[in-house]
Amino acid sequence: MNLMQYEPWNMLRHIKDDVDTLFQNNLLSGGKNLSSFLKNELWPEVDIEEKEHCYSVKANLPGMEAKDLNVHFGNGILTLSGELCSEHNEKGKNFICTERTSGSFSRQFSLEGVSDDAKIDAKFKNGVLSVEIPKMTSKAHKNRKIEVKSE
């Protein structure tokens, strides 16, 4: 039989490590931070697929319109942002329950050194934003806003 010294703080250290890992790996990825999480800001789900000649980015944005979205690329950073306003913000209405989300979001993804911002294409259809980012052929970077086309 092995005797081990009882250390009451060991369990708490493990819990702290698990919570730290949760925030580092999930909540803080893609530009999310703890203050945004606590404010309950919008947080669209995003998929980024690496293809042979480009990156394909898809973001679920139900209830939004192309005019409410902003897509920027510069210095290797893709920024997706927007604002969703719902009618429960209108004055003079007597809502009993409001569960639909409204607010703003901003997500950033680092694609430094692998894209050419001159040919970025952004489309919005049926609540899904699709952005195609060709891989870089030169090292030149520019800051610019990308127009989102509604289909």
Short mmCIF file of N, CA and C in Angstrom, two decimals:
data_model
loop_
_atom_site.label_atom_id
_atom_site.label_comp_id
_atom_site.label_asym_id
_atom_site.label_seq_id
_atom_site.Cartn_x
_atom_site.Cartn_y
_atom_site.Cartn_z
N MET A 1 0.84 -1.18 0.00
CA MET A 1 0.00 0.00 0.00
C MET A 1 0.88 1.25 0.00
N ASN A 2 0.57 2.17 -0.92
CA ASN A 2 1.32 3.42 -0.99
C ASN A 2 0.57 4.51 -0.22
N LEU A 3 1.28 5.21 0.58
CA LEU A 3 0.70 6.33 1.30
C LEU A 3 1.01 7.61 0.54
N MET A 4 -0.03 8.42 0.34
CA MET A 4 0.15 9.70 -0.35
C MET A 4 -0.33 10.81 0.56
N GLN A 5 0.39 11.89 0.55
CA GLN A 5 -0.01 13.03 1.35
C GLN A 5 -1.25 13.66 0.73
N TYR A 6 -2.24 13.96 1.55
CA TYR A 6 -3.46 14.59 1.08
C TYR A 6 -3.17 16.06 0.76
N GLU A 7 -3.50 16.45 -0.45
CA GLU A 7 -3.29 17.83 -0.89
C GLU A 7 -4.64 18.37 -1.36
N PRO A 8 -5.34 19.13 -0.52
CA PRO A 8 -6.70 19.58 -0.86
C PRO A 8 -6.76 20.50 -2.08
N TRP A 9 -5.68 21.15 -2.45
CA TRP A 9 -5.70 22.10 -3.56
C TRP A 9 -5.49 21.43 -4.91
N ASN A 10 -5.10 20.16 -4.94
CA ASN A 10 -4.87 19.48 -6.22
C ASN A 10 -6.11 19.49 -7.11
N MET A 11 -7.27 19.18 -6.53
CA MET A 11 -8.49 19.15 -7.33
C MET A 11 -8.79 20.54 -7.89
N LEU A 12 -8.61 21.58 -7.10
CA LEU A 12 -8.87 22.94 -7.58
C LEU A 12 -7.89 23.32 -8.69
N ARG A 13 -6.66 22.89 -8.60
CA ARG A 13 -5.69 23.18 -9.66
C ARG A 13 -6.13 22.54 -10.97
N HIS A 14 -6.65 21.31 -10.89
CA HIS A 14 -7.12 20.63 -12.10
C HIS A 14 -8.33 21.35 -12.70
N ILE A 15 -9.24 21.80 -11.85
CA ILE A 15 -10.40 22.54 -12.33
C ILE A 15 -9.95 23.84 -12.99
N LYS A 16 -9.03 24.56 -12.37
CA LYS A 16 -8.51 25.80 -12.95
C LYS A 16 -7.87 25.54 -14.30
N ASP A 17 -7.08 24.48 -14.40
CA ASP A 17 -6.44 24.13 -15.67
C ASP A 17 -7.49 23.83 -16.74
N ASP A 18 -8.55 23.12 -16.38
CA ASP A 18 -9.61 22.80 -17.34
C ASP A 18 -10.33 24.06 -17.81
N VAL A 19 -10.62 24.97 -16.90
CA VAL A 19 -11.28 26.22 -17.27
C VAL A 19 -10.37 27.07 -18.16
N ASP A 20 -9.09 27.15 -17.81
CA ASP A 20 -8.14 27.89 -18.65
C ASP A 20 -8.09 27.31 -20.05
N THR A 21 -8.06 26.00 -20.16
CA THR A 21 -8.02 25.35 -21.47
C THR A 21 -9.29 25.65 -22.25
N LEU A 22 -10.44 25.62 -21.59
CA LEU A 22 -11.70 25.93 -22.25
C LEU A 22 -11.67 27.32 -22.87
N PHE A 23 -11.22 28.32 -22.10
CA PHE A 23 -11.20 29.68 -22.61
C PHE A 23 -10.15 29.86 -23.70
N GLN A 24 -9.01 29.22 -23.58
CA GLN A 24 -7.96 29.37 -24.58
C GLN A 24 -8.34 28.69 -25.88
N ASN A 25 -8.92 27.51 -25.82
CA ASN A 25 -9.17 26.72 -27.03
C ASN A 25 -10.49 27.03 -27.70
N ASN A 26 -11.49 27.48 -26.97
CA ASN A 26 -12.80 27.65 -27.56
C ASN A 26 -13.27 29.09 -27.60
N LEU A 27 -13.38 29.72 -26.46
CA LEU A 27 -13.97 31.05 -26.41
C LEU A 27 -13.06 32.11 -27.00
N LEU A 28 -11.76 31.95 -26.89
CA LEU A 28 -10.87 33.00 -27.35
C LEU A 28 -10.39 32.80 -28.78
N SER A 29 -10.78 31.73 -29.42
CA SER A 29 -10.35 31.53 -30.80
C SER A 29 -11.12 32.46 -31.73
N GLY A 30 -10.49 32.91 -32.77
CA GLY A 30 -11.15 33.76 -33.74
C GLY A 30 -11.48 35.15 -33.26
N GLY A 31 -10.80 35.64 -32.25
CA GLY A 31 -11.02 37.00 -31.81
C GLY A 31 -12.02 37.15 -30.68
N LYS A 32 -12.64 36.08 -30.23
CA LYS A 32 -13.59 36.17 -29.11
C LYS A 32 -12.83 36.40 -27.82
N ASN A 33 -13.33 37.28 -26.99
CA ASN A 33 -12.70 37.48 -25.69
C ASN A 33 -13.74 37.36 -24.59
N LEU A 34 -13.28 37.26 -23.37
CA LEU A 34 -14.17 37.01 -22.24
C LEU A 34 -15.20 38.12 -22.06
N SER A 35 -14.81 39.39 -22.27
CA SER A 35 -15.78 40.47 -22.08
C SER A 35 -16.91 40.39 -23.10
N SER A 36 -16.59 40.01 -24.35
CA SER A 36 -17.63 39.83 -25.36
C SER A 36 -18.55 38.68 -24.98
N PHE A 37 -17.96 37.61 -24.47
CA PHE A 37 -18.74 36.46 -24.05
C PHE A 37 -19.71 36.84 -22.94
N LEU A 38 -19.24 37.60 -21.96
CA LEU A 38 -20.08 37.97 -20.84
C LEU A 38 -21.17 38.97 -21.23
N LYS A 39 -20.92 39.79 -22.25
CA LYS A 39 -21.93 40.74 -22.72
C LYS A 39 -22.97 40.07 -23.61
N ASN A 40 -22.78 38.79 -23.95
CA ASN A 40 -23.69 38.03 -24.79
C ASN A 40 -23.83 38.65 -26.18
N GLU A 41 -22.73 39.09 -26.75
CA GLU A 41 -22.75 39.62 -28.10
C GLU A 41 -23.00 38.49 -29.09
N LEU A 42 -23.43 38.86 -30.29
CA LEU A 42 -23.60 37.85 -31.34
C LEU A 42 -22.28 37.16 -31.60
N TRP A 43 -22.33 35.90 -31.92
CA TRP A 43 -21.12 35.12 -32.17
C TRP A 43 -21.41 34.14 -33.29
N PRO A 44 -21.30 34.58 -34.56
CA PRO A 44 -21.63 33.69 -35.68
C PRO A 44 -20.66 32.52 -35.78
N GLU A 45 -21.22 31.38 -36.18
CA GLU A 45 -20.40 30.19 -36.40
C GLU A 45 -19.70 30.34 -37.75
N VAL A 46 -18.41 30.04 -37.79
CA VAL A 46 -17.60 30.23 -38.99
C VAL A 46 -16.83 28.96 -39.30
N ASP A 47 -16.82 28.59 -40.58
CA ASP A 47 -15.97 27.49 -41.07
C ASP A 47 -14.95 28.09 -42.02
N ILE A 48 -13.69 27.68 -41.89
CA ILE A 48 -12.64 28.09 -42.82
C ILE A 48 -12.03 26.83 -43.40
N GLU A 49 -12.11 26.72 -44.71
CA GLU A 49 -11.57 25.54 -45.40
C GLU A 49 -10.39 25.96 -46.26
N GLU A 50 -9.29 25.25 -46.14
CA GLU A 50 -8.13 25.51 -46.99
C GLU A 50 -8.23 24.62 -48.22
N LYS A 51 -8.25 25.26 -49.37
CA LYS A 51 -8.26 24.55 -50.65
C LYS A 51 -6.91 24.75 -51.31
N GLU A 52 -6.73 24.15 -52.46
CA GLU A 52 -5.42 24.23 -53.13
C GLU A 52 -5.00 25.66 -53.45
N HIS A 53 -5.94 26.47 -53.97
CA HIS A 53 -5.59 27.82 -54.41
C HIS A 53 -6.24 28.94 -53.60
N CYS A 54 -7.07 28.58 -52.61
CA CYS A 54 -7.75 29.63 -51.86
C CYS A 54 -8.21 29.12 -50.50
N TYR A 55 -8.67 30.07 -49.69
CA TYR A 55 -9.36 29.76 -48.45
C TYR A 55 -10.83 30.08 -48.68
N SER A 56 -11.70 29.21 -48.19
CA SER A 56 -13.13 29.42 -48.28
C SER A 56 -13.67 29.62 -46.87
N VAL A 57 -14.28 30.78 -46.64
CA VAL A 57 -14.81 31.12 -45.32
C VAL A 57 -16.33 31.20 -45.44
N LYS A 58 -17.02 30.50 -44.54
CA LYS A 58 -18.48 30.55 -44.51
C LYS A 58 -18.92 30.88 -43.09
N ALA A 59 -19.83 31.86 -42.97
CA ALA A 59 -20.33 32.28 -41.66
C ALA A 59 -21.85 32.24 -41.66
N ASN A 60 -22.43 31.60 -40.66
CA ASN A 60 -23.88 31.57 -40.51
C ASN A 60 -24.34 32.87 -39.87
N LEU A 61 -25.18 33.61 -40.60
CA LEU A 61 -25.68 34.90 -40.12
C LEU A 61 -27.18 35.02 -40.38
N PRO A 62 -27.99 34.14 -39.78
CA PRO A 62 -29.43 34.18 -40.04
C PRO A 62 -30.05 35.49 -39.58
N GLY A 63 -31.01 35.97 -40.37
CA GLY A 63 -31.71 37.20 -40.02
C GLY A 63 -31.00 38.47 -40.44
N MET A 64 -29.80 38.35 -40.97
CA MET A 64 -29.05 39.54 -41.38
C MET A 64 -29.22 39.77 -42.88
N GLU A 65 -28.86 40.96 -43.32
CA GLU A 65 -28.85 41.32 -44.73
C GLU A 65 -27.45 41.77 -45.10
N ALA A 66 -27.13 41.70 -46.39
CA ALA A 66 -25.79 42.05 -46.87
C ALA A 66 -25.41 43.47 -46.45
N LYS A 67 -26.37 44.38 -46.43
CA LYS A 67 -26.07 45.79 -46.09
C LYS A 67 -25.64 45.95 -44.63
N ASP A 68 -25.93 44.96 -43.78
CA ASP A 68 -25.57 45.02 -42.37
C ASP A 68 -24.20 44.41 -42.08
N LEU A 69 -23.52 43.90 -43.10
CA LEU A 69 -22.25 43.19 -42.92
C LEU A 69 -21.07 44.01 -43.41
N ASN A 70 -19.94 43.82 -42.75
CA ASN A 70 -18.68 44.43 -43.18
C ASN A 70 -17.63 43.33 -43.25
N VAL A 71 -16.90 43.32 -44.36
CA VAL A 71 -15.79 42.38 -44.54
C VAL A 71 -14.57 43.22 -44.89
N HIS A 72 -13.52 43.10 -44.09
CA HIS A 72 -12.28 43.84 -44.32
C HIS A 72 -11.13 42.86 -44.35
N PHE A 73 -10.11 43.18 -45.14
CA PHE A 73 -8.89 42.39 -45.14
C PHE A 73 -7.70 43.32 -45.20
N GLY A 74 -6.72 43.09 -44.34
CA GLY A 74 -5.50 43.88 -44.35
C GLY A 74 -4.48 43.29 -43.41
N ASN A 75 -3.24 43.36 -43.82
CA ASN A 75 -2.12 42.85 -43.02
C ASN A 75 -2.31 41.40 -42.59
N GLY A 76 -2.92 40.62 -43.48
CA GLY A 76 -3.11 39.20 -43.20
C GLY A 76 -4.26 38.88 -42.26
N ILE A 77 -5.10 39.87 -41.94
CA ILE A 77 -6.21 39.66 -41.01
C ILE A 77 -7.53 39.85 -41.74
N LEU A 78 -8.38 38.83 -41.70
CA LEU A 78 -9.74 38.92 -42.23
C LEU A 78 -10.66 39.28 -41.07
N THR A 79 -11.42 40.37 -41.23
CA THR A 79 -12.36 40.80 -40.20
C THR A 79 -13.77 40.73 -40.74
N LEU A 80 -14.62 40.00 -40.04
CA LEU A 80 -16.05 39.93 -40.35
C LEU A 80 -16.78 40.64 -39.22
N SER A 81 -17.64 41.59 -39.57
CA SER A 81 -18.39 42.30 -38.53
C SER A 81 -19.76 42.67 -39.06
N GLY A 82 -20.65 43.00 -38.15
CA GLY A 82 -21.99 43.39 -38.56
C GLY A 82 -22.87 43.68 -37.37
N GLU A 83 -24.10 44.08 -37.68
CA GLU A 83 -25.05 44.40 -36.63
C GLU A 83 -26.42 43.89 -37.03
N LEU A 84 -27.07 43.22 -36.10
CA LEU A 84 -28.41 42.69 -36.29
C LEU A 84 -29.36 43.47 -35.39
N CYS A 85 -30.31 44.17 -36.01
CA CYS A 85 -31.31 44.92 -35.25
C CYS A 85 -32.64 44.22 -35.42
N SER A 86 -33.35 44.02 -34.33
CA SER A 86 -34.68 43.42 -34.43
C SER A 86 -35.71 44.40 -33.94
N GLU A 87 -36.96 44.15 -34.30
CA GLU A 87 -38.00 45.13 -34.03
C GLU A 87 -38.33 45.30 -32.56
N HIS A 88 -37.85 44.41 -31.68
CA HIS A 88 -38.16 44.63 -30.26
C HIS A 88 -37.42 45.83 -29.69
N ASN A 89 -36.53 46.44 -30.49
CA ASN A 89 -35.88 47.68 -30.08
C ASN A 89 -36.74 48.91 -30.40
N GLU A 90 -37.83 48.71 -31.16
CA GLU A 90 -38.67 49.83 -31.56
C GLU A 90 -39.50 50.31 -30.37
N LYS A 91 -39.62 51.62 -30.26
CA LYS A 91 -40.42 52.21 -29.17
C LYS A 91 -41.90 52.08 -29.51
N GLY A 92 -42.71 52.04 -28.48
CA GLY A 92 -44.15 52.01 -28.68
C GLY A 92 -44.72 50.61 -28.82
N LYS A 93 -43.90 49.59 -28.78
CA LYS A 93 -44.39 48.21 -28.87
C LYS A 93 -44.41 47.62 -27.48
N ASN A 94 -45.40 46.79 -27.22
CA ASN A 94 -45.58 46.20 -25.89
C ASN A 94 -45.27 44.71 -25.94
N PHE A 95 -44.00 44.37 -26.00
CA PHE A 95 -43.60 42.97 -26.07
C PHE A 95 -43.74 42.31 -24.70
N ILE A 96 -44.25 41.10 -24.69
CA ILE A 96 -44.33 40.31 -23.46
C ILE A 96 -43.07 39.47 -23.30
N CYS A 97 -42.52 39.04 -24.42
CA CYS A 97 -41.32 38.20 -24.42
C CYS A 97 -40.47 38.57 -25.63
N THR A 98 -39.18 38.74 -25.44
CA THR A 98 -38.27 38.99 -26.57
C THR A 98 -37.09 38.04 -26.45
N GLU A 99 -37.04 37.03 -27.32
CA GLU A 99 -35.96 36.06 -27.30
C GLU A 99 -35.04 36.16 -28.51
N ARG A 100 -35.47 36.91 -29.53
CA ARG A 100 -34.63 37.03 -30.71
C ARG A 100 -33.43 37.89 -30.39
N THR A 101 -32.30 37.50 -30.92
CA THR A 101 -31.05 38.17 -30.63
C THR A 101 -30.89 39.42 -31.48
N SER A 102 -30.32 40.44 -30.88
CA SER A 102 -29.90 41.62 -31.64
C SER A 102 -28.59 42.08 -31.04
N GLY A 103 -27.83 42.78 -31.83
CA GLY A 103 -26.54 43.26 -31.35
C GLY A 103 -25.52 43.26 -32.47
N SER A 104 -24.27 43.38 -32.09
CA SER A 104 -23.21 43.44 -33.08
C SER A 104 -22.20 42.34 -32.83
N PHE A 105 -21.38 42.09 -33.84
CA PHE A 105 -20.31 41.11 -33.70
C PHE A 105 -19.10 41.56 -34.49
N SER A 106 -17.97 41.04 -34.13
CA SER A 106 -16.73 41.24 -34.88
C SER A 106 -15.84 40.03 -34.63
N ARG A 107 -15.42 39.39 -35.72
CA ARG A 107 -14.52 38.24 -35.62
C ARG A 107 -13.33 38.49 -36.51
N GLN A 108 -12.16 38.07 -36.06
CA GLN A 108 -10.93 38.25 -36.84
C GLN A 108 -10.22 36.92 -36.98
N PHE A 109 -9.65 36.71 -38.18
CA PHE A 109 -8.93 35.48 -38.47
C PHE A 109 -7.62 35.83 -39.15
N SER A 110 -6.54 35.28 -38.65
CA SER A 110 -5.22 35.55 -39.20
C SER A 110 -4.95 34.61 -40.37
N LEU A 111 -4.70 35.18 -41.54
CA LEU A 111 -4.37 34.44 -42.74
C LEU A 111 -3.09 35.02 -43.33
N GLU A 112 -2.24 35.54 -42.49
CA GLU A 112 -1.04 36.25 -42.92
C GLU A 112 -0.14 35.38 -43.78
N GLY A 113 0.30 35.96 -44.89
CA GLY A 113 1.25 35.29 -45.76
C GLY A 113 0.67 34.26 -46.69
N VAL A 114 -0.65 34.09 -46.68
CA VAL A 114 -1.22 33.04 -47.51
C VAL A 114 -2.35 33.51 -48.41
N SER A 115 -2.56 34.82 -48.49
CA SER A 115 -3.67 35.27 -49.33
C SER A 115 -3.31 36.51 -50.13
N ASP A 116 -4.04 36.70 -51.20
CA ASP A 116 -3.87 37.85 -52.06
C ASP A 116 -5.16 38.66 -51.98
N ASP A 117 -5.13 39.81 -51.31
CA ASP A 117 -6.36 40.56 -51.07
C ASP A 117 -6.94 41.22 -52.31
N ALA A 118 -6.27 41.21 -53.42
CA ALA A 118 -6.77 41.89 -54.62
C ALA A 118 -7.98 41.19 -55.22
N LYS A 119 -8.18 39.92 -54.96
CA LYS A 119 -9.25 39.17 -55.62
C LYS A 119 -10.25 38.56 -54.64
N ILE A 120 -10.40 39.13 -53.49
CA ILE A 120 -11.32 38.57 -52.49
C ILE A 120 -12.76 38.79 -52.93
N ASP A 121 -13.57 37.74 -52.82
CA ASP A 121 -14.97 37.78 -53.24
C ASP A 121 -15.85 37.42 -52.06
N ALA A 122 -16.83 38.27 -51.74
CA ALA A 122 -17.75 38.02 -50.63
C ALA A 122 -19.18 38.03 -51.14
N LYS A 123 -19.94 36.97 -50.80
CA LYS A 123 -21.34 36.86 -51.21
C LYS A 123 -22.17 36.47 -50.01
N PHE A 124 -23.44 36.92 -50.02
CA PHE A 124 -24.35 36.62 -48.93
C PHE A 124 -25.64 36.07 -49.51
N LYS A 125 -25.98 34.84 -49.14
CA LYS A 125 -27.18 34.21 -49.67
C LYS A 125 -27.80 33.33 -48.59
N ASN A 126 -29.11 33.48 -48.38
CA ASN A 126 -29.87 32.65 -47.44
C ASN A 126 -29.23 32.61 -46.05
N GLY A 127 -28.75 33.74 -45.57
CA GLY A 127 -28.20 33.82 -44.22
C GLY A 127 -26.79 33.29 -44.07
N VAL A 128 -26.11 33.01 -45.18
CA VAL A 128 -24.74 32.50 -45.12
C VAL A 128 -23.82 33.45 -45.89
N LEU A 129 -22.80 33.96 -45.20
CA LEU A 129 -21.77 34.78 -45.84
C LEU A 129 -20.67 33.85 -46.33
N SER A 130 -20.32 33.96 -47.61
CA SER A 130 -19.24 33.16 -48.19
C SER A 130 -18.15 34.10 -48.68
N VAL A 131 -16.93 33.87 -48.25
CA VAL A 131 -15.80 34.69 -48.66
C VAL A 131 -14.73 33.77 -49.23
N GLU A 132 -14.30 34.05 -50.45
CA GLU A 132 -13.22 33.29 -51.10
C GLU A 132 -11.97 34.16 -51.10
N ILE A 133 -10.88 33.63 -50.56
CA ILE A 133 -9.63 34.38 -50.44
C ILE A 133 -8.54 33.60 -51.16
N PRO A 134 -8.15 34.04 -52.36
CA PRO A 134 -7.08 33.34 -53.08
C PRO A 134 -5.77 33.39 -52.30
N LYS A 135 -5.02 32.31 -52.40
CA LYS A 135 -3.71 32.29 -51.73
C LYS A 135 -2.77 33.25 -52.43
N MET A 136 -1.83 33.77 -51.67
CA MET A 136 -0.94 34.82 -52.14
C MET A 136 -0.04 34.37 -53.27
N THR A 137 0.08 35.26 -54.25
CA THR A 137 1.05 35.06 -55.31
C THR A 137 2.21 36.03 -55.16
N SER A 138 1.99 37.08 -54.37
CA SER A 138 3.06 38.04 -54.07
C SER A 138 2.96 38.41 -52.60
N LYS A 139 3.94 39.13 -52.09
CA LYS A 139 3.96 39.49 -50.67
C LYS A 139 3.29 40.83 -50.38
N ALA A 140 2.71 41.47 -51.38
CA ALA A 140 2.11 42.79 -51.18
C ALA A 140 0.79 42.67 -50.42
N HIS A 141 0.59 43.53 -49.42
CA HIS A 141 -0.65 43.59 -48.65
C HIS A 141 -1.21 45.00 -48.73
N LYS A 142 -2.53 45.09 -48.80
CA LYS A 142 -3.20 46.38 -48.76
C LYS A 142 -4.38 46.27 -47.81
N ASN A 143 -4.72 47.37 -47.16
CA ASN A 143 -5.95 47.43 -46.38
C ASN A 143 -7.06 47.85 -47.31
N ARG A 144 -8.16 47.13 -47.29
CA ARG A 144 -9.28 47.54 -48.12
C ARG A 144 -10.56 46.88 -47.64
N LYS A 145 -11.68 47.51 -47.96
CA LYS A 145 -12.99 46.98 -47.64
C LYS A 145 -13.47 46.17 -48.83
N ILE A 146 -14.10 45.02 -48.55
CA ILE A 146 -14.60 44.14 -49.60
C ILE A 146 -16.11 44.28 -49.66
N GLU A 147 -16.67 44.52 -50.84
CA GLU A 147 -18.10 44.66 -51.02
C GLU A 147 -18.77 43.30 -50.86
N VAL A 148 -19.88 43.25 -50.12
CA VAL A 148 -20.67 42.03 -49.95
C VAL A 148 -21.84 42.11 -50.91
N LYS A 149 -21.93 41.14 -51.83
CA LYS A 149 -23.01 41.12 -52.82
C LYS A 149 -24.14 40.25 -52.32
N SER A 150 -25.36 40.73 -52.44
CA SER A 150 -26.54 39.95 -52.07
C SER A 150 -26.99 39.16 -53.28
N GLU A 151 -27.32 37.88 -53.06
CA GLU A 151 -27.78 37.04 -54.19
C GLU A 151 -29.26 36.80 -54.11
#
